[in-house]
Amino acid sequence: QLVESGGGLVQPGGSLRLSCAASGFTLDYYMIGWFRQAPGKEREGVACISASGSSTNYADSVKGRFTISRDKAKSTVYLQMNSLKPEDTAVYYCAAEMFVSSCHPVDFGSWGQGTQVTVSS
């Protein structure tokens, strides 16, 4: 089971850090992705990090603002979100999958319940 935390309400230009932790297994061998879904929109990939942590990729809309990282000692993956914009408002999900190279939601099988991020003044 994956558990996200760290969502909330933030003003435009603000920052949040999301966390993704696993219950019952270790994340060490999984590619981890952060995805988001806004009302009326499809779920989209935000950022992914390889099992080793050596490879990351980002959606164009978040490049330069968001950073994905993993702490293997804590078996936790983070999404640091800076310079937040109203269009970043969505439910954010983390997902895990082995033997995957894409950052597309259809390729991930294990999902958390999501955490709401609202960017508004």
CSV table of C-alpha atoms in Angstrom, one decimal:
chain,number,residue,atom,x,y,z
A,1,GLN,CA,0.0,0.0,0.0
A,2,LEU,CA,1.2,3.5,-0.9
A,3,VAL,CA,0.4,6.5,1.2
A,4,GLU,CA,0.8,10.1,0.1
A,5,SER,CA,1.0,13.0,2.4
A,6,GLY,CA,1.8,16.7,2.3
A,7,GLY,CA,-1.0,18.1,0.3
A,8,GLY,CA,-2.9,21.2,1.2
A,9,LEU,CA,-3.8,24.8,0.3
A,10,VAL,CA,-1.1,27.1,-0.8
A,11,GLN,CA,-1.0,30.5,-2.4
A,12,PRO,CA,0.4,31.0,-5.9
A,13,GLY,CA,4.1,31.1,-5.8
A,14,GLY,CA,4.3,29.0,-2.7
A,15,SER,CA,5.8,25.6,-2.1
A,16,LEU,CA,4.7,22.1,-0.9
A,17,ARG,CA,6.5,18.9,-0.5
A,18,LEU,CA,4.6,15.7,-1.1
A,19,SER,CA,5.8,12.4,0.4
A,20,CYS,CA,5.1,8.8,-0.8
A,21,ALA,CA,5.7,5.9,1.6
A,22,ALA,CA,5.0,2.2,1.3
A,23,SER,CA,3.3,0.1,3.9
A,24,GLY,CA,4.2,-3.6,3.8
A,25,PHE,CA,7.0,-3.5,1.2
A,26,THR,CA,10.0,-1.5,0.2
A,27,LEU,CA,10.1,1.0,-2.6
A,28,ASP,CA,13.7,0.3,-3.4
A,29,TYR,CA,13.1,-1.8,-6.5
A,30,TYR,CA,10.3,0.2,-8.0
A,31,MET,CA,10.1,3.1,-10.4
A,32,ILE,CA,8.0,5.7,-8.6
A,33,GLY,CA,5.8,8.2,-10.4
A,34,TRP,CA,3.8,11.2,-9.3
A,35,PHE,CA,0.7,11.8,-11.2
A,36,ARG,CA,-2.2,14.3,-10.9
A,37,GLN,CA,-5.8,14.6,-11.9
A,38,ALA,CA,-7.7,17.8,-12.0
A,39,PRO,CA,-11.5,17.8,-12.1
A,40,GLY,CA,-12.7,16.9,-15.6
A,41,LYS,CA,-9.3,16.1,-16.8
A,42,GLU,CA,-7.4,12.9,-17.4
A,43,ARG,CA,-4.7,11.7,-15.0
A,44,GLU,CA,-1.3,12.9,-16.2
A,45,GLY,CA,2.3,12.1,-15.4
A,46,VAL,CA,4.1,14.8,-13.4
A,47,ALA,CA,7.4,13.2,-12.6
A,48,CYS,CA,9.0,9.8,-12.3
A,49,ILE,CA,12.2,8.5,-10.8
A,50,SER,CA,14.0,5.2,-11.5
A,51,ALA,CA,14.6,2.6,-8.8
A,52,SER,CA,18.2,3.6,-8.5
A,53,GLY,CA,17.3,7.3,-8.4
A,54,SER,CA,19.7,8.0,-11.2
A,55,SER,CA,17.1,8.8,-13.8
A,56,THR,CA,14.2,11.3,-13.5
A,57,ASN,CA,11.8,12.8,-16.0
A,58,TYR,CA,9.3,15.6,-15.7
A,59,ALA,CA,6.3,16.9,-17.5
A,60,ASP,CA,7.1,20.0,-19.5
A,61,SER,CA,4.6,22.0,-17.4
A,62,VAL,CA,6.5,21.4,-14.1
A,63,LYS,CA,10.2,21.4,-15.3
A,64,GLY,CA,12.3,23.8,-13.3
A,65,ARG,CA,9.6,24.0,-10.6
A,66,PHE,CA,9.2,20.4,-9.3
A,67,THR,CA,11.8,18.0,-8.1
A,68,ILE,CA,11.4,14.3,-7.5
A,69,SER,CA,13.8,12.5,-5.2
A,70,ARG,CA,14.0,9.4,-3.1
A,71,ASP,CA,15.4,8.5,0.3
A,72,LYS,CA,16.1,4.8,0.3
A,73,ALA,CA,16.9,4.8,4.0
A,74,LYS,CA,13.3,6.0,4.6
A,75,SER,CA,11.8,4.1,1.7
A,76,THR,CA,10.1,7.4,0.7
A,77,VAL,CA,9.8,9.4,-2.5
A,78,TYR,CA,9.3,13.1,-2.4
A,79,LEU,CA,7.9,15.7,-4.8
A,80,GLN,CA,9.2,19.1,-4.0
A,81,MET,CA,6.9,21.6,-5.7
A,82,ASN,CA,8.0,25.3,-5.9
A,83,SER,CA,6.5,28.3,-7.7
A,84,LEU,CA,3.1,26.7,-7.6
A,85,LYS,CA,0.4,27.9,-10.0
A,86,PRO,CA,-3.4,27.7,-9.8
A,87,GLU,CA,-3.2,25.2,-12.7
A,88,ASP,CA,-1.2,22.8,-10.5
A,89,THR,CA,-4.4,22.3,-8.5
A,90,ALA,CA,-5.3,18.6,-8.6
A,91,VAL,CA,-5.3,15.4,-6.6
A,92,TYR,CA,-1.7,14.1,-6.6
A,93,TYR,CA,-1.1,10.3,-6.6
A,94,CYS,CA,2.1,8.3,-6.3
A,95,ALA,CA,2.4,5.0,-8.0
A,96,ALA,CA,4.9,2.2,-8.1
A,97,GLU,CA,5.9,-0.3,-10.8
A,98,MET,CA,8.8,-2.6,-11.6
A,99,PHE,CA,10.2,-3.1,-15.0
A,100,VAL,CA,8.8,0.1,-16.5
A,101,SER,CA,10.5,2.8,-18.4
A,102,SER,CA,7.7,5.2,-19.1
A,103,CYS,CA,6.0,7.8,-16.9
A,104,HIS,CA,2.5,7.0,-18.1
A,105,PRO,CA,-0.2,6.2,-15.6
A,106,VAL,CA,-1.4,3.2,-17.6
A,107,ASP,CA,1.9,1.4,-17.0
A,108,PHE,CA,1.7,1.7,-13.2
A,109,GLY,CA,-0.1,-0.9,-11.1
A,110,SER,CA,0.2,0.1,-7.5
A,111,TRP,CA,-1.4,3.4,-6.5
A,112,GLY,CA,-1.9,5.5,-3.4
A,113,GLN,CA,-5.2,7.1,-2.4
A,114,GLY,CA,-4.1,10.6,-3.4
A,115,THR,CA,-3.6,13.9,-1.7
A,116,GLN,CA,-5.3,17.2,-2.6
A,117,VAL,CA,-3.2,20.2,-3.7
A,118,THR,CA,-5.0,23.4,-4.1
A,119,VAL,CA,-3.2,26.6,-5.3
A,120,SER,CA,-5.4,29.6,-4.7
A,121,SER,CA,-5.2,33.1,-3.2
